[in-house]
Coordinates of C-alpha atoms and ligand atoms in Angstrom, one line a residue:
M1 CA -0.6 32.1 -6.9
S2 CA 2.5 33.8 -5.6
A3 CA 4.9 31.4 -7.4
R4 CA 5.5 32.8 -10.9
R5 CA 7.5 31.8 -13.9
T6 CA 11.0 33.1 -13.3
T7 CA 13.5 33.0 -16.1
D8 CA 16.5 35.3 -16.3
G9 CA 19.8 35.3 -18.1
T10 CA 22.0 36.2 -15.2
A11 CA 25.1 34.3 -14.2
F12 CA 24.9 31.4 -11.7
P13 CA 26.6 32.6 -8.5
Y14 CA 28.7 30.3 -6.4
F15 CA 28.9 30.2 -2.6
V16 CA 31.3 28.4 -0.4
T17 CA 29.2 27.6 2.7
K18 CA 29.7 25.8 6.0
V19 CA 27.4 23.3 7.6
L20 CA 25.7 25.1 10.6
R21 CA 23.4 22.2 11.7
T22 CA 21.9 19.0 10.6
R23 CA 18.5 17.5 11.5
R24 CA 17.2 14.0 10.7
V25 CA 13.7 14.9 9.6
T26 CA 12.6 11.3 9.0
P27 CA 14.6 8.0 8.9
H28 CA 15.8 8.6 5.3
L29 CA 15.8 12.4 5.0
V30 CA 18.3 14.8 6.6
R31 CA 18.0 18.5 6.5
I32 CA 21.3 20.3 6.4
T33 CA 21.4 24.0 7.1
V34 CA 24.4 25.8 5.6
G35 CA 25.5 29.4 6.0
G36 CA 28.1 31.5 4.4
E37 CA 29.2 34.9 3.3
G38 CA 27.0 36.3 0.7
L39 CA 24.2 33.8 1.0
S40 CA 21.9 36.8 1.6
E41 CA 22.5 37.5 -2.1
F42 CA 21.4 34.0 -3.1
P43 CA 19.0 34.4 -6.1
Y44 CA 15.9 32.4 -5.2
R45 CA 14.2 32.0 -8.6
S46 CA 11.6 29.3 -8.1
P47 CA 10.1 27.2 -5.3
D48 CA 11.8 24.1 -6.8
Q49 CA 15.1 26.1 -7.1
W50 CA 17.9 23.8 -8.3
V51 CA 21.4 24.0 -6.8
K52 CA 24.6 22.3 -7.9
L53 CA 26.4 21.1 -4.8
F54 CA 30.2 20.6 -4.7
F55 CA 31.7 18.2 -2.2
P56 CA 35.5 18.7 -1.4
P57 CA 37.7 15.9 -2.6
A58 CA 39.5 13.9 0.1
G59 CA 42.3 15.9 1.7
R60 CA 40.9 19.3 0.7
A61 CA 38.9 21.5 3.1
T62 CA 37.2 23.7 0.5
P63 CA 35.6 22.8 -2.9
E64 CA 37.1 25.0 -5.6
I65 CA 35.4 25.4 -9.0
P66 CA 36.3 27.4 -12.1
E67 CA 34.9 30.9 -12.4
M68 CA 31.6 31.2 -14.3
D69 CA 32.0 33.5 -17.2
G70 CA 28.7 35.4 -17.5
D71 CA 26.2 32.6 -18.1
D72 CA 28.5 30.4 -20.3
V73 CA 27.5 27.1 -18.7
P74 CA 29.0 24.8 -21.4
G75 CA 32.4 26.7 -21.2
W76 CA 32.3 26.5 -17.4
Y77 CA 31.4 22.8 -17.5
R78 CA 34.4 22.1 -19.9
R79 CA 36.7 23.9 -17.4
Y80 CA 35.2 21.9 -14.5
L81 CA 35.8 18.6 -16.3
A82 CA 39.4 19.6 -17.1
M83 CA 40.3 20.0 -13.4
P84 CA 42.7 17.3 -12.3
D85 CA 41.4 14.3 -10.4
G86 CA 41.8 14.9 -6.7
V87 CA 41.1 18.7 -7.2
R88 CA 37.8 18.5 -9.0
P89 CA 35.0 18.4 -6.4
T90 CA 32.2 15.9 -6.9
M91 CA 29.1 17.7 -8.2
R92 CA 25.5 16.7 -7.6
T93 CA 22.1 18.5 -8.1
F94 CA 19.7 19.3 -5.3
T95 CA 16.9 21.6 -4.3
A96 CA 17.2 24.8 -2.2
R97 CA 14.5 23.7 0.2
A98 CA 14.4 27.0 2.1
L99 CA 16.3 30.2 2.1
R100 CA 16.5 32.7 5.0
P101 CA 18.5 35.6 3.4
E102 CA 18.3 37.8 6.5
R103 CA 20.2 35.1 8.4
G104 CA 22.4 34.0 5.5
E105 CA 21.0 30.4 5.8
L106 CA 20.0 27.8 3.3
D107 CA 18.4 24.4 3.9
I108 CA 19.0 21.4 1.7
E109 CA 17.3 18.1 2.3
F110 CA 19.1 14.9 1.3
V111 CA 17.5 11.5 0.8
L112 CA 19.8 9.0 2.5
H113 CA 20.0 6.1 0.2
G114 CA 23.3 4.5 1.3
D115 CA 27.0 5.1 1.1
A116 CA 27.3 4.3 -2.6
G117 CA 26.4 7.8 -3.6
P118 CA 28.9 10.6 -2.6
A119 CA 26.1 13.1 -1.8
S120 CA 24.2 10.6 0.3
R121 CA 27.4 9.5 2.1
W122 CA 28.4 13.1 2.7
A123 CA 25.0 14.1 4.1
G124 CA 24.8 11.1 6.4
N125 CA 28.1 12.1 8.0
A126 CA 28.0 15.9 7.8
H127 CA 29.0 17.9 10.8
P128 CA 28.9 21.6 11.7
G129 CA 31.9 23.3 10.1
D130 CA 32.1 21.0 7.0
A131 CA 32.4 22.9 3.7
L132 CA 29.9 22.7 0.9
G133 CA 30.0 24.5 -2.4
V134 CA 26.6 25.7 -3.7
L135 CA 26.0 27.1 -7.2
A136 CA 22.5 28.7 -7.8
A137 CA 20.9 27.3 -10.9
Q138 CA 17.4 27.7 -12.3
G139 CA 14.2 25.9 -11.5
G140 CA 11.6 23.9 -13.3
F141 CA 8.3 25.1 -11.8
T142 CA 6.9 27.4 -14.5
P143 CA 3.1 27.6 -14.2
P144 CA 1.1 29.7 -16.5
E145 CA -0.9 32.6 -15.1
D146 CA -3.7 31.2 -12.9
P147 CA -4.1 27.6 -14.2
P148 CA -7.5 26.1 -13.1
W149 CA -5.5 23.6 -10.9
L150 CA -2.1 22.1 -10.4
L151 CA -1.0 18.5 -10.4
I152 CA 2.2 17.9 -8.5
A153 CA 3.8 14.5 -8.3
G154 CA 7.2 12.9 -7.5
D155 CA 9.2 10.6 -5.3
H156 CA 11.2 11.1 -2.1
T157 CA 13.9 13.2 -3.9
A158 CA 11.2 15.5 -5.2
L159 CA 9.7 16.0 -1.7
P160 CA 11.8 19.0 -0.8
A161 CA 10.6 20.7 -4.0
I162 CA 7.0 19.6 -3.6
A163 CA 7.0 20.9 0.0
S164 CA 8.3 24.2 -1.1
I165 CA 5.9 24.4 -4.1
L166 CA 2.9 23.7 -1.9
E167 CA 4.1 26.3 0.6
S168 CA 4.3 28.9 -2.2
L169 CA 0.7 28.5 -3.3
D170 CA -2.1 30.9 -2.3
D171 CA -5.0 29.7 -0.2
D172 CA -7.4 29.7 -3.1
D173 CA -5.0 27.7 -5.4
R174 CA -6.2 24.2 -6.1
A175 CA -3.8 21.3 -6.3
L176 CA -3.6 17.6 -6.2
A177 CA -0.2 16.4 -4.9
F178 CA 1.2 12.8 -4.9
V179 CA 4.4 11.6 -3.2
E180 CA 5.6 8.1 -3.8
L181 CA 7.9 6.8 -1.0
D182 CA 9.7 3.5 -0.4
D183 CA 9.1 3.7 3.4
A184 CA 5.9 5.1 5.0
A185 CA 8.0 6.2 7.9
D186 CA 9.4 9.0 5.6
E187 CA 6.0 10.8 5.4
Q188 CA 6.2 14.2 7.0
P189 CA 3.6 16.9 7.8
L190 CA 3.6 19.6 5.1
T191 CA 2.2 23.1 5.2
T192 CA -0.5 23.3 2.6
G193 CA -3.4 25.7 1.8
R194 CA -7.0 24.7 2.0
G195 CA -7.2 23.9 -1.7
V196 CA -4.4 21.2 -1.7
R197 CA -5.1 17.5 -1.5
L198 CA -2.0 15.6 -0.7
R199 CA -1.7 11.8 -1.0
W200 CA 1.2 9.6 0.2
L201 CA 1.8 6.4 -1.8
H202 CA 4.1 3.5 -0.9
R203 CA 6.1 1.6 -3.4
R204 CA 6.1 -2.2 -2.9
P205 CA 9.7 -3.6 -2.9
D206 CA 9.1 -5.5 -6.1
A207 CA 7.3 -2.6 -8.0
A208 CA 9.0 -0.3 -10.5
P209 CA 9.3 3.4 -9.5
G210 CA 6.0 5.2 -10.5
E211 CA 3.7 2.1 -10.5
A212 CA 1.9 3.2 -7.3
L213 CA 1.7 6.7 -8.6
V214 CA 0.2 5.8 -12.0
E215 CA -2.2 3.4 -10.2
A216 CA -3.4 6.2 -7.9
L217 CA -3.7 8.7 -10.8
R218 CA -5.9 6.1 -12.7
H219 CA -8.3 6.1 -9.8
T220 CA -8.4 9.9 -9.3
T221 CA -11.1 12.0 -10.7
F222 CA -9.5 15.2 -12.0
P223 CA -11.1 18.6 -11.4
L224 CA -12.4 20.4 -14.5
G225 CA -10.0 22.3 -16.7
T226 CA -6.5 21.6 -17.9
P227 CA -4.0 21.6 -15.0
Y228 CA -0.4 22.7 -14.9
A229 CA 1.5 19.5 -14.0
W230 CA 4.9 19.3 -12.4
L231 CA 6.6 15.9 -12.2
A232 CA 10.0 15.0 -10.8
G233 CA 11.8 11.9 -9.4
E234 CA 13.4 8.7 -10.7
A235 CA 13.6 8.8 -14.5
G236 CA 11.3 5.8 -15.0
L237 CA 8.7 7.2 -12.6
V238 CA 8.6 10.5 -14.5
R239 CA 8.4 8.8 -17.8
S240 CA 5.5 6.5 -16.8
V241 CA 3.5 9.3 -15.1
R242 CA 4.0 11.6 -18.1
R243 CA 2.9 8.9 -20.4
H244 CA -0.3 8.3 -18.4
L245 CA -1.1 12.1 -18.4
V246 CA -0.5 12.6 -22.1
G247 CA -1.8 9.2 -23.4
G248 CA -4.3 8.3 -20.8
R249 CA -5.7 11.7 -19.6
Q250 CA -5.0 13.7 -22.8
L251 CA -3.1 16.5 -21.1
P252 CA -1.3 18.7 -23.6
K253 CA 2.5 18.1 -23.5
D254 CA 3.2 21.8 -22.9
A255 CA 1.0 21.7 -19.7
I256 CA 3.6 19.4 -18.1
S257 CA 7.0 20.3 -16.6
F258 CA 9.0 17.2 -15.9
T259 CA 12.5 16.5 -14.7
G260 CA 14.3 13.2 -14.1
Y261 CA 16.0 13.7 -10.7
W262 CA 18.0 10.4 -10.7
R263 CA 18.2 7.1 -12.6
M264 CA 18.0 3.7 -11.0
G265 CA 21.5 2.1 -11.1
K266 CA 23.3 5.2 -12.5
A267 CA 25.3 7.7 -10.6
E268 CA 24.7 11.4 -11.6
S269 CA 28.3 11.7 -12.6
D270 CA 27.8 9.0 -15.3
A271 CA 26.5 12.0 -17.2
Y272 CA 30.1 12.8 -18.1
T273 CA 31.8 10.1 -20.1
D274 CA 35.5 9.3 -20.5
E275 CA 35.4 10.9 -23.9
E276 CA 34.0 14.1 -22.5
L277 CA 36.8 14.1 -19.8
A278 CA 39.5 13.5 -22.4
E279 CA 38.1 16.2 -24.7
A280 CA 37.9 18.7 -21.9
R281 CA 41.5 18.1 -21.0
G282 CA 42.6 18.5 -24.6
Ligands
FAD1 C1 17.0 19.4 -10.2 C2 17.2 18.3 -9.2 C3 16.9 18.5 -7.9 C4 17.1 17.4 -6.9 N1 16.8 17.7 -5.6 C5 17.0 16.7 -4.7 C6 16.8 17.0 -3.3 O1 16.4 18.1 -2.9 N2 17.0 16.0 -2.4 C7 17.5 14.7 -2.8 O2 17.7 13.9 -2.0 N3 17.8 14.5 -4.1 C8 17.6 15.5 -5.1 N4 17.9 15.2 -6.4 C9 18.3 13.9 -6.8 C10 19.8 13.7 -6.5 O3 20.6 14.6 -7.3 C11 20.2 12.2 -6.9 O4 19.5 11.3 -6.1 C12 21.7 12.0 -6.9 O5 21.9 10.8 -7.7 C13 22.3 11.8 -5.5 O6 23.7 11.7 -5.6 P1 24.5 10.6 -4.8 O7 25.9 11.0 -4.9 O8 23.9 10.3 -3.5 O9 24.3 9.2 -5.7 P2 24.9 8.9 -7.1 O10 26.4 8.8 -7.0 O11 24.4 9.9 -8.1 O12 24.3 7.5 -7.4 C14 24.8 6.3 -6.8 C15 23.8 5.2 -6.9 O13 22.7 5.5 -6.0 C16 21.5 5.5 -6.8 N5 20.6 6.6 -6.3 C17 20.8 7.9 -6.5 N6 19.8 8.6 -5.8 C18 19.0 7.6 -5.2 C19 17.9 7.7 -4.3 N7 17.3 8.8 -4.0 N8 17.4 6.5 -3.9 C20 17.9 5.3 -4.2 N9 19.0 5.2 -5.0 C21 19.6 6.3 -5.5 C22 21.9 5.7 -8.2 O14 21.0 5.1 -9.1 C23 23.2 5.0 -8.3 O15 23.1 3.6 -8.5 C24 17.7 16.2 -7.4 C25 18.0 16.0 -8.7 C26 17.8 17.0 -9.6 C27 18.2 16.8 -11.1

């Protein structure tokens, strides 16, 4: 497997980029390619590489953020929250879908879920020349050395990471991958090795996120050996799949990496409360 655990204590560099082009990959997914000075230095740490994106506030061309002091993330975050309204850019978390350092280009794929979310709204209306701030964070894909097989599962928001993880596997790696979508029209061809079995699942409008996924897992015969499992997507989906794997299939908890990518009915910015804002501003 070419994708290896990658942890490092370096700072999280920030890049001010410009949209180079946009492409509607499927009805609800847009790929935005950005470029910018220094992107060739972007530290690509993991196939599910997380990025913090910063969207300029109305009336400002460029998103400005406080300097990161080494890797003091809590200190940086306090300074970010303390920025005045109207200056502080909206921040959201996404995945670096593909990096082409030699061309200074980075692809990010956005699920278009409507105009209620600033990131979805921005992506649906992005044009070449628009500014986007990109801070390189860490990743969550940390497989052990040569696991017998991999179990990869998530929803539409996890698809960029899943596609990138599957591309990173060697031909003799074995993996079962499941992607739960609201709309079958959002399926897309992925590049996978011979050892990968990929299943697309469709959520019924009245079903909770993860129901189709857990149902499919229940009817799947697992290969022998303890897999490394990677789960991401809506928080309830991640919770129910993890519960099935630990409770129903007796997978050890430490064999599972899981990340809630979003929460039904909650904006990502609800993570910072009024109290946090008040405290940060002294
Ligand atoms: C590590 C990490 C990596 C991620 N990678 C990606 C990625 O590559 N591509 C991607 O599209 N997303 C990705 N996400 C998820 C993304 O951050 C969230 O969907 C985020 O809420 C989008 O911001 P927003 O401004 O559009 O909506 P918000 O302002 O955060 O939310 C507004 C409303 O929209 C709802 N909502 C948010 N996302 C969705 C959705 N996908 N479908 C339906 N309703 C939604 C919220 O529940 C809320 O009610 C990732 C998240 C994490 C933590």
